[in-house]
GROMACS .gro file of C-alpha atoms in nm:
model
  133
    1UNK     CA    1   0.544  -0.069  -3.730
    2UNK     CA    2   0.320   0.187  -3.906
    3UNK     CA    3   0.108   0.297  -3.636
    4UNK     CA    4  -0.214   0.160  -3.851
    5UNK     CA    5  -0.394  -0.038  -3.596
    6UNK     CA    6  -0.526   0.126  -3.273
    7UNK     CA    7  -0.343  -0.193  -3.066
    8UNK     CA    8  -0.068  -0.068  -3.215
    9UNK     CA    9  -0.021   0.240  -3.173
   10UNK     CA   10  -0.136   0.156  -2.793
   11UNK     CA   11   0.142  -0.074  -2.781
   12UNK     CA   12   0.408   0.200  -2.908
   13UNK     CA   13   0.322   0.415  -2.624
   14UNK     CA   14   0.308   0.154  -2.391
   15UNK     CA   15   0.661   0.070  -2.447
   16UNK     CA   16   0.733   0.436  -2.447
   17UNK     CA   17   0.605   0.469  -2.126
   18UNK     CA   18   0.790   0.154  -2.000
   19UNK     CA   19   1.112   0.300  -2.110
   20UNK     CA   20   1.049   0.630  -1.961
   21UNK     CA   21   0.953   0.509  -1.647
   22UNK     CA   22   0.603   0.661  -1.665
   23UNK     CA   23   0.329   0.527  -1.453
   24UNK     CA   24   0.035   0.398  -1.574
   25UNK     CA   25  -0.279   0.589  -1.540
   26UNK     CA   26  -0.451   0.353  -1.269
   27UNK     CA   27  -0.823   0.570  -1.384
   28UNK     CA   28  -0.942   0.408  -1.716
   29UNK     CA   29  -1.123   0.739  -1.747
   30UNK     CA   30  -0.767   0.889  -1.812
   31UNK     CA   31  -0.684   0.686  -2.109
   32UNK     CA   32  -1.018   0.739  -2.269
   33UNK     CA   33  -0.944   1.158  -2.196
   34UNK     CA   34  -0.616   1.108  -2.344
   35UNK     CA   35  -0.706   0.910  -2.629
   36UNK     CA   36  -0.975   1.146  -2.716
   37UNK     CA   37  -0.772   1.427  -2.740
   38UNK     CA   38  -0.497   1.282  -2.899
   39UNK     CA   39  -0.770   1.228  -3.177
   40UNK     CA   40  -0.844   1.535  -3.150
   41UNK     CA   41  -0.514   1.661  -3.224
   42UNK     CA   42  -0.373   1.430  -3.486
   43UNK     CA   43  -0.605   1.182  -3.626
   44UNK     CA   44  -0.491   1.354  -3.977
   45UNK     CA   45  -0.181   1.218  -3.962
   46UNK     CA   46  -0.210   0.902  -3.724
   47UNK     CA   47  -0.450   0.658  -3.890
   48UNK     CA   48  -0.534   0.471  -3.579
   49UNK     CA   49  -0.691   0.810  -3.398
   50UNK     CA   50  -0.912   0.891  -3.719
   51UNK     CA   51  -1.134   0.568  -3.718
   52UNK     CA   52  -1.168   0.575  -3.329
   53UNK     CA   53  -1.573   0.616  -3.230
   54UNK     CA   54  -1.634   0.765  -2.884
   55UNK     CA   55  -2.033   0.743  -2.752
   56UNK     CA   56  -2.141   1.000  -2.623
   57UNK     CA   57  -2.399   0.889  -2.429
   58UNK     CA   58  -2.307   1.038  -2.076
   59UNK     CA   59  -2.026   1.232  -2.051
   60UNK     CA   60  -1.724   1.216  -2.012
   61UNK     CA   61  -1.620   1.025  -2.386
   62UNK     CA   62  -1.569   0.673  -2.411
   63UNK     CA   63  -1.413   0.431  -2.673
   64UNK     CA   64  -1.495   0.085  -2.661
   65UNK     CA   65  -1.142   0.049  -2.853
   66UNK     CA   66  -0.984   0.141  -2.612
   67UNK     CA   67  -1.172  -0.043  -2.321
   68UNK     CA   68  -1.134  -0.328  -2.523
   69UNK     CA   69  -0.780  -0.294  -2.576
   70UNK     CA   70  -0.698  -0.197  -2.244
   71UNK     CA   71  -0.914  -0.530  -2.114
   72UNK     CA   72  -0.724  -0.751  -2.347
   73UNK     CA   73  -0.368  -0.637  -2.224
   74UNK     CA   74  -0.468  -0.702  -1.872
   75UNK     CA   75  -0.589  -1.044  -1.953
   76UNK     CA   76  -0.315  -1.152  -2.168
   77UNK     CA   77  -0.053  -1.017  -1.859
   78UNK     CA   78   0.081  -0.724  -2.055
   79UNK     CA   79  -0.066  -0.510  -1.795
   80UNK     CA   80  -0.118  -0.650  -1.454
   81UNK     CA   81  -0.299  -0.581  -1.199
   82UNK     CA   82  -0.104  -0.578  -0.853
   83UNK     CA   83  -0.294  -0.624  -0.542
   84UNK     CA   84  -0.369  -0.559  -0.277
   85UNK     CA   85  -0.420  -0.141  -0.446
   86UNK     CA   86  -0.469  -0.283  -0.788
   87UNK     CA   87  -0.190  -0.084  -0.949
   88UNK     CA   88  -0.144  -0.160  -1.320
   89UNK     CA   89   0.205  -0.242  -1.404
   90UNK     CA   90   0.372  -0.355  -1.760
   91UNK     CA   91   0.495  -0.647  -1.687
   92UNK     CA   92   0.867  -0.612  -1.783
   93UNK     CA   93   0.936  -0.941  -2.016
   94UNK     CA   94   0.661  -0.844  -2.228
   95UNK     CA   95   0.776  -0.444  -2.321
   96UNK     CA   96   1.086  -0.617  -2.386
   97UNK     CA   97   0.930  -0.871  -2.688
   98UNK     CA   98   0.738  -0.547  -2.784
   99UNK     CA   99   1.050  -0.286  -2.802
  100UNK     CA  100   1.180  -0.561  -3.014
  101UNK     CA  101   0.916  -0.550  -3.257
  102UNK     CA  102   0.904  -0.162  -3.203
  103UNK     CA  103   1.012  -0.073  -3.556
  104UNK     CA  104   0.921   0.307  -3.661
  105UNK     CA  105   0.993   0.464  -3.974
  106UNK     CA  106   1.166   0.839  -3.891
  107UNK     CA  107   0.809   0.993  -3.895
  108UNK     CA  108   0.608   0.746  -3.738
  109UNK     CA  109   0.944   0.851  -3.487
  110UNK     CA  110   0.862   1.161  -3.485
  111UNK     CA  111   0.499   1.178  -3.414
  112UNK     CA  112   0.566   0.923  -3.132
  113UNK     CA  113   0.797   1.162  -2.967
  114UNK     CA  114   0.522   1.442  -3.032
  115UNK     CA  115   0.249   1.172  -2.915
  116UNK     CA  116   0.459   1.102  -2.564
  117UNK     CA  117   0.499   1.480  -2.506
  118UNK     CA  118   0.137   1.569  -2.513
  119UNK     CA  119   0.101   1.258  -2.299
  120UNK     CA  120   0.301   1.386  -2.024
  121UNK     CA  121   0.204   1.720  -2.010
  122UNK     CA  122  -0.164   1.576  -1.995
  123UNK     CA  123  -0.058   1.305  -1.736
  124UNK     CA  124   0.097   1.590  -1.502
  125UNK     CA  125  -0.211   1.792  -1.529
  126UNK     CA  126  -0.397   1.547  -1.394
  127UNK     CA  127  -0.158   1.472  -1.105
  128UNK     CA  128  -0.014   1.136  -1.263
  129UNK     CA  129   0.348   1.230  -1.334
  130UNK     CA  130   0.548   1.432  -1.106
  131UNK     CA  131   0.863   1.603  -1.122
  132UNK     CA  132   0.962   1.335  -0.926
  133UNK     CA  133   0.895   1.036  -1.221
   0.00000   0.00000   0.00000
């Protein structure tokens, strides 16, 4: 996997996350703050982040990639949607088929690892990840 595609790269973290036993951000506003600083920080060397568009129309950011993206894994039942809170959860089966495909080069590796640690330092500022997960 090169990381080339947006989905992609989505899907890398996702199984990241899976693995690590991260939650999900259940705020779509989260992802789009994430993504948009992830772009910020390394859309030189990730070529997913450096064609990502955010509108500006009303802040805060927003990506229809990733809407889009994130709408699509709910609807295919990569992410569901438990009620009766409507908690997102990967569904387990699937980030299993996906760690399978989950081939990285040793810097595509790398910048995952890097990728994952700004995403849980940004996920405990915002009260998503505890010391406890």
């Amino acid at each position: 996997m090169l990381l080339n595609s947006f989905p992609e790269l989505f899907r890398a973290i996702l199984v990241r996350m899976f693995d690590e036993n991260i939650p999900l951000p259940q705020d779509d506003e989260i992802w789009q703050e994430l993504f948009y600083h992830l772009k910020d920080e390394m859309a030189e060397r990730i070529p997913a982040l450096s064609n990502m568009r955010f509108n500006w129309d009303s802040p805060p950011a927003h990506s229809s990639q990733i809407s889009l993206t994130l709408n699509g894994f709910r609807f295919y039942g990569f992410i569901q949607v438990r009620s009766p809170k409507l908690e997102n959860e990967l569904d387990s089966y699937c980030m299993e088929c996906w760690r399978r495909d989950l081939f990285l080069s040793p810097e595509n590796s790398l910048i995952l690892d890097e990728i994952m640690g700004f995403i849980k330092t940004r996920l405990s500022s915002k009260g998503v990840l505890t010391s406890n997960t």
